[in-house]
Short mmCIF file of C-alpha atoms in Angstrom, two decimals:
data_model
loop_
_atom_site.label_atom_id
_atom_site.label_comp_id
_atom_site.label_asym_id
_atom_site.label_seq_id
_atom_site.Cartn_x
_atom_site.Cartn_y
_atom_site.Cartn_z
CA MET A 1 57.43 110.03 107.66
CA ASN A 2 56.50 107.12 105.40
CA ASN A 3 59.57 104.62 105.88
CA THR A 4 60.03 104.07 102.10
CA ILE A 5 60.42 107.41 101.17
CA GLU A 6 62.67 107.57 104.32
CA GLN A 7 64.61 104.96 102.80
CA ARG A 8 64.48 106.22 99.18
CA VAL A 9 66.19 109.29 100.69
CA MET A 10 68.61 107.18 102.19
CA ASP A 11 69.55 105.19 99.23
CA THR A 12 69.96 108.29 97.03
CA PHE A 13 72.36 109.96 99.24
CA HIS A 14 74.51 107.24 99.59
CA HIS A 15 74.25 106.90 95.42
CA LEU A 16 74.99 110.52 95.09
CA HIS A 17 77.70 110.42 97.89
CA ASN A 18 79.50 107.62 95.90
CA ASN A 19 79.40 109.09 92.55
CA ALA A 20 80.45 112.83 93.14
CA GLU A 21 81.16 114.78 90.56
CA ILE A 22 83.12 118.31 90.38
CA SER A 23 81.65 121.44 88.92
CA TRP A 24 80.28 121.78 85.73
CA LYS A 25 81.38 118.09 85.34
CA GLU A 26 78.01 116.79 87.06
CA VAL A 27 77.02 114.76 83.65
CA GLN A 28 75.97 111.78 85.66
CA THR A 29 74.65 113.54 88.40
CA THR A 30 71.96 115.62 85.81
CA SER A 31 71.25 112.40 84.56
CA TYR A 32 70.27 110.67 87.45
CA ILE A 33 68.07 113.36 89.11
CA GLU A 34 66.77 113.71 85.57
CA GLY A 35 65.25 110.34 85.58
CA ILE A 36 63.91 110.73 88.99
CA LEU A 37 62.00 114.06 88.05
CA LYS A 38 60.31 112.44 85.02
CA GLU A 39 59.67 109.29 87.21
CA SER A 40 57.64 111.33 89.43
CA GLY A 41 55.70 113.23 86.70
CA CYS A 42 57.81 116.56 86.83
CA THR A 43 57.94 118.80 83.35
CA VAL A 44 61.75 118.42 82.90
CA ARG A 45 64.16 121.08 81.69
CA THR A 46 68.09 120.19 81.00
CA PHE A 47 70.44 122.73 79.12
CA ASP A 48 72.75 121.86 76.11
CA ASP A 49 75.70 124.10 77.38
CA CYS A 50 75.54 123.16 81.00
CA THR A 51 74.89 120.67 83.80
CA GLY A 52 72.25 120.91 85.92
CA VAL A 53 68.34 119.87 85.59
CA VAL A 54 65.09 121.42 86.67
CA GLY A 55 61.98 120.19 87.34
CA ASP A 56 58.35 121.47 87.70
CA PHE A 57 55.55 119.72 89.91
CA GLY A 58 51.99 120.86 90.25
CA ASN A 59 49.75 123.50 88.30
CA PHE A 60 51.58 126.14 86.84
CA ASN A 61 48.35 127.30 85.18
CA ALA A 62 46.48 128.04 87.94
CA GLY A 63 47.82 131.31 89.11
CA LEU A 64 49.11 129.93 92.36
CA PRO A 65 52.25 131.10 93.99
CA VAL A 66 55.61 129.67 92.36
CA VAL A 67 57.75 128.05 95.03
CA ALA A 68 61.56 126.78 93.89
CA VAL A 69 63.49 124.63 95.64
CA ARG A 70 67.38 124.68 95.22
CA ALA A 71 69.73 121.91 96.16
CA ASP A 72 73.35 122.19 94.30
CA ILE A 73 74.52 119.16 92.96
CA ASP A 74 78.76 119.32 92.71
CA ALA A 75 81.33 118.14 94.75
CA LEU A 76 84.91 119.64 95.53
CA TRP A 77 88.10 118.20 94.22
CA GLN A 78 90.23 117.37 97.34
CA GLU A 79 92.70 115.23 98.96
CA VAL A 80 91.06 112.19 100.52
CA ASN A 81 93.30 109.90 102.55
CA GLY A 82 96.49 110.68 100.30
CA GLU A 83 94.45 110.38 96.79
CA PHE A 84 92.59 113.46 95.05
CA GLN A 85 89.24 112.83 94.19
CA ALA A 86 85.84 114.51 93.78
CA ASN A 87 84.35 114.65 97.53
CA HIS A 88 80.99 115.60 98.78
CA SER A 89 82.60 117.19 102.16
CA CYS A 90 80.08 120.32 101.78
CA GLY A 91 76.78 118.14 102.37
CA HIS A 92 75.86 118.87 98.76
CA ASP A 93 74.63 114.89 98.16
CA ALA A 94 72.36 115.30 101.25
CA HIS A 95 70.86 118.53 100.56
CA MET A 96 70.15 117.02 96.68
CA SER A 97 68.15 114.30 98.76
CA MET A 98 66.33 115.95 101.00
CA VAL A 99 64.75 118.41 98.24
CA LEU A 100 64.00 114.79 96.53
CA GLY A 101 62.52 113.75 99.43
CA LEU A 102 60.26 116.48 99.28
CA LEU A 103 59.23 115.69 95.80
CA TRP A 104 58.21 111.94 96.87
CA ARG A 105 56.09 113.81 99.90
CA LEU A 106 54.75 115.91 97.55
CA GLU A 107 53.75 113.32 94.99
CA GLN A 108 52.95 110.75 97.93
CA GLU A 109 49.59 113.04 98.51
CA LYS A 110 47.56 113.02 95.01
CA ASP A 111 45.64 115.84 95.80
CA LEU A 112 48.56 118.19 95.95
CA ALA A 113 49.43 118.15 92.64
CA GLU A 114 46.13 120.92 91.86
CA LYS A 115 46.94 123.06 94.57
CA VAL A 116 50.79 123.94 94.45
CA ALA A 117 53.45 124.93 91.90
CA VAL A 118 56.70 123.91 92.73
CA ARG A 119 60.06 123.89 90.74
CA PHE A 120 62.97 121.63 91.58
CA ILE A 121 66.33 123.66 90.77
CA PHE A 122 69.08 121.19 90.83
CA GLN A 123 71.91 123.56 90.39
CA PRO A 124 75.44 122.95 88.98
CA ALA A 125 78.62 124.80 90.67
CA GLU A 126 77.96 126.41 93.65
CA GLU A 127 81.65 125.80 94.44
CA LYS A 128 82.65 127.76 91.65
CA GLY A 129 80.45 130.67 92.72
CA SER A 130 78.88 130.63 89.45
CA GLY A 131 75.67 127.87 88.98
CA ALA A 132 73.37 130.08 90.34
CA LEU A 133 74.08 133.10 88.06
CA LYS A 134 73.96 130.50 85.04
CA MET A 135 70.57 129.36 86.26
CA VAL A 136 69.32 132.70 86.32
CA GLU A 137 70.61 133.04 82.72
CA LYS A 138 68.72 130.14 81.90
CA ASN A 139 65.68 132.24 83.20
CA VAL A 140 64.73 129.44 85.88
CA VAL A 141 63.54 131.76 88.62
CA ASP A 142 61.65 134.65 85.96
CA ASP A 143 58.13 133.50 87.36
CA VAL A 144 59.51 132.55 90.92
CA ASP A 145 57.57 134.06 93.88
CA TYR A 146 59.31 132.20 96.73
CA LEU A 147 62.94 130.45 96.65
CA PHE A 148 63.94 127.64 99.51
CA GLY A 149 67.46 126.62 99.80
CA VAL A 150 69.04 124.06 102.35
CA HIS A 151 72.47 123.70 104.04
CA LEU A 152 74.00 121.20 106.52
CA ARG A 153 75.19 123.34 109.17
CA PRO A 154 78.50 122.07 111.30
CA VAL A 155 78.03 121.23 115.09
CA GLN A 156 79.31 124.29 116.18
CA GLU A 157 76.71 126.34 114.38
CA ALA A 158 73.66 123.93 115.36
CA GLU A 159 73.10 121.31 117.26
CA MET A 160 71.14 117.77 115.81
CA GLY A 161 67.67 117.98 116.01
CA HIS A 162 67.89 121.76 115.64
CA ALA A 163 67.60 124.26 112.71
CA THR A 164 67.77 127.91 111.70
CA PRO A 165 64.96 129.17 109.26
CA VAL A 166 67.83 131.70 107.56
CA ILE A 167 71.72 131.29 107.08
CA VAL A 168 73.11 134.75 106.85
CA HIS A 169 76.34 134.22 104.66
CA GLY A 170 79.06 136.89 103.73
CA ALA A 171 80.58 137.59 100.77
CA THR A 172 83.11 135.92 99.07
CA ARG A 173 85.62 136.31 96.28
CA MET A 174 88.26 133.92 94.93
CA TYR A 175 91.34 134.93 92.98
CA SER A 176 94.32 132.94 91.10
CA GLY A 177 97.68 135.16 91.02
CA VAL A 178 100.75 134.57 89.15
CA ILE A 179 104.14 136.13 89.85
CA ARG A 180 106.12 136.60 86.46
CA GLY A 181 109.82 137.07 87.16
CA GLU A 182 113.03 135.15 86.15
CA ASP A 183 115.18 132.53 87.60
CA ALA A 184 118.38 132.63 88.97
CA HIS A 185 121.58 130.68 90.31
CA GLY A 186 121.11 129.56 94.07
CA ALA A 187 124.54 131.32 94.48
CA ARG A 188 123.61 134.67 92.89
CA PRO A 189 120.09 135.78 94.85
CA HIS A 190 121.33 139.48 93.70
CA LEU A 191 120.31 138.30 89.89
CA ASN A 192 116.47 137.98 90.79
CA HIS A 193 113.61 138.70 92.92
CA ASN A 194 112.77 135.17 94.55
CA ALA A 195 108.98 134.34 93.93
CA ILE A 196 108.62 132.51 96.95
CA GLU A 197 110.03 135.41 99.09
CA ILE A 198 107.33 137.59 97.34
CA GLY A 199 104.51 134.86 98.02
CA ALA A 200 105.56 135.32 101.80
CA GLN A 201 105.45 139.13 101.35
CA ILE A 202 102.11 138.83 100.18
CA VAL A 203 100.50 136.54 103.34
CA ASN A 204 102.20 139.24 105.76
CA MET A 205 100.74 141.96 103.97
CA LEU A 206 97.22 140.29 104.02
CA LYS A 207 97.49 139.85 107.78
CA GLN A 208 98.06 143.80 107.95
CA ILE A 209 94.94 144.90 106.13
CA HIS A 210 92.70 146.67 108.73
CA ILE A 211 88.57 147.28 108.10
CA ASP A 212 85.65 147.57 110.38
CA PRO A 213 86.57 145.12 112.89
CA LEU A 214 82.86 144.61 113.65
CA VAL A 215 82.38 143.30 110.51
CA PRO A 216 83.83 139.75 110.24
CA HIS A 217 86.08 139.80 107.38
CA SER A 218 89.33 137.72 106.24
CA ALA A 219 91.86 137.45 103.20
CA LYS A 220 94.28 134.55 103.22
CA MET A 221 96.33 132.87 100.62
CA THR A 222 95.28 129.16 100.14
CA ALA A 223 98.04 127.89 97.39
CA PHE A 224 101.40 128.73 96.41
CA GLN A 225 103.58 126.96 93.76
CA ALA A 226 106.90 127.44 93.23
CA GLY A 227 110.39 126.07 92.18
CA GLY A 228 111.17 122.07 90.97
CA GLU A 229 113.19 119.87 91.32
CA SER A 230 116.37 121.62 91.03
CA THR A 231 117.07 122.97 94.62
CA ASN A 232 119.83 125.41 93.44
CA ILE A 233 117.51 127.47 91.15
CA ILE A 234 115.97 130.64 92.76
CA PRO A 235 112.50 130.68 91.16
CA GLY A 236 111.26 133.80 89.75
CA ASN A 237 107.75 132.41 88.56
CA ALA A 238 104.68 131.39 91.02
CA SER A 239 101.42 130.57 90.93
CA PHE A 240 98.86 131.47 93.96
CA SER A 241 95.54 131.54 95.11
CA LEU A 242 93.55 133.91 97.45
CA ASP A 243 90.54 133.58 99.37
CA ILE A 244 88.57 136.84 100.70
CA ARG A 245 85.85 137.12 102.91
CA ALA A 246 83.32 139.92 104.52
CA GLN A 247 80.20 139.49 106.14
CA THR A 248 78.64 142.48 103.74
CA ASN A 249 79.01 143.27 100.38
CA GLU A 250 80.04 146.96 101.27
CA GLU A 251 82.76 145.79 103.51
CA MET A 252 83.96 143.07 100.76
CA GLU A 253 84.59 146.07 98.26
CA ARG A 254 86.67 147.96 101.01
CA LEU A 255 88.60 144.56 101.49
CA ASP A 256 88.89 143.91 97.79
CA THR A 257 90.61 147.32 97.07
CA LYS A 258 92.82 146.87 99.54
CA VAL A 259 93.84 143.22 98.32
CA ASN A 260 94.53 144.56 94.93
CA ASN A 261 96.51 147.40 96.17
CA ILE A 262 99.11 145.29 98.14
CA MET A 263 99.69 143.45 94.50
CA ASP A 264 100.52 147.17 93.12
CA ALA A 265 102.42 147.89 95.70
CA LEU A 266 104.82 144.83 95.62
CA LYS A 267 104.70 145.05 91.70
CA ASP A 268 106.30 148.34 92.14
CA LEU A 269 108.68 147.29 95.08
CA TYR A 270 110.11 144.24 93.07
CA ASP A 271 109.62 145.63 89.51
CA VAL A 272 108.32 141.78 88.65
CA ASP A 273 104.64 141.53 87.16
CA ILE A 274 102.21 140.10 89.63
CA ALA A 275 99.05 139.61 88.50
CA ILE A 276 95.45 138.14 89.99
CA ASN A 277 92.47 137.14 88.06
CA LEU A 278 89.08 136.61 89.45
CA ILE A 279 87.64 133.24 89.44
CA GLY A 280 84.76 133.45 91.20
CA GLU A 281 82.84 135.44 93.73
CA ILE A 282 79.78 135.15 95.90
CA ALA A 283 77.35 138.03 97.26
CA ALA A 284 76.28 138.09 100.96
CA ALA A 285 73.02 137.21 101.92
CA LYS A 286 69.76 139.49 101.02
CA LEU A 287 67.15 138.77 103.80
CA ASN A 288 63.44 138.29 103.57
CA ASP A 289 61.25 138.18 106.45
CA ASP A 290 58.26 136.24 105.01
CA ALA A 291 60.19 133.61 103.60
CA ILE A 292 62.28 133.21 106.81
CA ASP A 293 58.58 132.99 108.40
CA MET A 294 57.49 130.25 106.40
CA VAL A 295 60.67 128.11 107.16
CA ARG A 296 60.30 129.07 111.11
CA GLY A 297 56.68 127.97 111.26
CA ALA A 298 57.84 124.52 109.51
CA ILE A 299 60.74 124.01 111.84
CA VAL A 300 58.89 124.89 115.17
CA ASP A 301 56.17 122.13 113.42
CA THR A 302 58.96 119.54 112.81
CA LEU A 303 61.16 119.96 115.86
CA GLY A 304 59.20 122.11 118.16
CA GLU A 305 60.23 125.15 119.50
CA GLU A 306 63.28 123.62 121.41
CA GLY A 307 64.74 123.04 118.10
CA LEU A 308 64.64 126.43 116.33
CA ASP A 309 67.44 128.21 116.57
CA GLU A 310 68.05 131.78 115.87
CA PRO A 311 69.14 133.57 112.64
CA LEU A 312 72.82 132.01 111.76
CA ILE A 313 75.26 134.37 111.04
CA THR A 314 78.17 132.65 109.15
CA PRO A 315 81.68 133.63 107.47
CA GLY A 316 80.75 131.07 104.62
CA GLY A 317 79.23 131.84 101.04
CA ASP A 318 76.94 130.51 99.01
CA ASP A 319 75.98 131.64 95.43
CA PHE A 320 72.35 130.87 96.32
CA HIS A 321 72.07 134.44 97.00
CA TYR A 322 72.55 135.79 93.47
CA TYR A 323 68.80 134.58 92.70
CA THR A 324 67.55 137.23 94.95
CA ILE A 325 70.30 140.12 93.73
CA LYS A 326 69.44 139.34 90.10
CA LYS A 327 65.67 139.19 91.24
CA PRO A 328 65.12 141.36 94.09
CA SER A 329 61.53 140.89 94.27
CA LEU A 330 61.96 137.12 94.94
CA LYS A 331 61.19 135.94 98.16
CA ALA A 332 64.20 133.66 99.67
CA THR A 333 65.97 132.19 102.76
CA MET A 334 68.05 129.04 103.06
CA LEU A 335 67.31 126.83 105.53
CA GLY A 336 70.22 125.65 107.85
CA ILE A 337 70.04 122.01 109.45
CA GLY A 338 71.83 120.87 112.60
CA CYS A 339 73.08 117.19 112.18
CA ASP A 340 76.16 116.84 114.32
CA LEU A 341 78.38 117.78 111.36
CA LYS A 342 82.33 117.12 112.03
CA PRO A 343 84.90 117.98 111.97
CA GLY A 344 83.74 120.60 109.88
CA LEU A 345 82.52 121.66 106.28
CA HIS A 346 85.03 120.84 103.82
CA HIS A 347 86.86 118.51 105.70
CA PRO A 348 88.18 115.51 103.09
CA ASN A 349 86.38 113.17 106.23
CA MET A 350 83.23 115.31 106.97
CA THR A 351 80.61 112.90 108.54
CA PHE A 352 77.24 114.14 109.96
CA ASP A 353 74.09 112.36 111.15
CA GLU A 354 71.84 110.93 108.55
CA LYS A 355 68.96 110.81 110.58
CA ALA A 356 68.80 114.56 109.77
CA LEU A 357 68.03 114.07 106.01
CA GLN A 358 64.46 113.42 107.39
CA ASN A 359 64.26 116.47 109.46
CA GLY A 360 65.34 118.61 106.22
CA THR A 361 63.21 116.91 104.13
CA ASP A 362 59.89 117.42 106.67
CA ILE A 363 60.89 120.80 107.13
CA LEU A 364 61.08 121.83 103.35
CA TYR A 365 57.91 120.01 102.71
CA LYS A 366 55.95 121.89 105.74
CA ALA A 367 57.35 125.27 104.44
CA VAL A 368 56.31 124.24 100.88
CA LYS A 369 52.64 123.67 102.21
CA ASN A 370 52.71 126.94 104.27
CA VAL A 371 53.12 128.85 101.47
CA TYR A 372 49.84 127.74 100.03
CA SER A 373 48.22 127.52 103.64
CA LEU A 374 47.77 123.98 103.34
#
């Protein structure tokens, strides 16, 4: 790889890593990428009502297949070394950098501009599970034939120097919840129902859900707040969050029904108001052999046969798959990059081998060229 491009990718990664922004607030990230796209000769589109930016490179008037490459741009809000901040612990800074590296590779070969039609989608709010749907609403894939995504993989799933041509994500739903009751004096526990005990009941009942054991699934509470500074008050109110996952969309429906049934049962048992509100969801992956083959060949060309991993089935989720759900004819797959990522995705101190950025850039470049048989 050209050393200048390699350095630009690395510099871009460090800039994005140090200037992380959370979902729907990626204002500076959008502006930064917009500038790069324009400098590289792309036709650029931004949006009045949301963050995110799209750039078109190549010849869109010659009837060529349109290849889109998507990078997610938002960071997580989490505690890092005792302080809450926006943090790219899911690798979106790396994804943006690799996709920009692809653009620079294409731009470097001057004759390619007439032979390809590549759309770069820098999508907001993947962590909210809603950014892809917004981009669909903005018609960014209406004329797209192939769609490639990319995601770093933890060391438990892929080793450095390896890659998988498809990440088979599961479905995810995220709920916020409230328990509404009345407070009582600590000496009179018979006068109310302790919201903390109700929360414990929810946790215990979630553990007792049984659906098909051959399909990976989970349901768990991920946040709970109740009570205050006064230790002699039994709290009647609480707020909480739920994260539920299943490997298939069909099993997600069964799991979701059981979770809602638990809330209804406890609401009747304790005679309090328990309500959950869906705040985000992600669909399970829909696979396309044609797109997978394009990326499989690119991995072998880049890393050799020994670097090619089998399709990766993972309980993680990504809203990338809404593109194919909303446009079933789309030929899409997500490349998984092995990069010695530790301790894991979403860990506040996640690190990975930055040399993998070059591997990802090269694989994406060759996958795009494979579509056009170049």
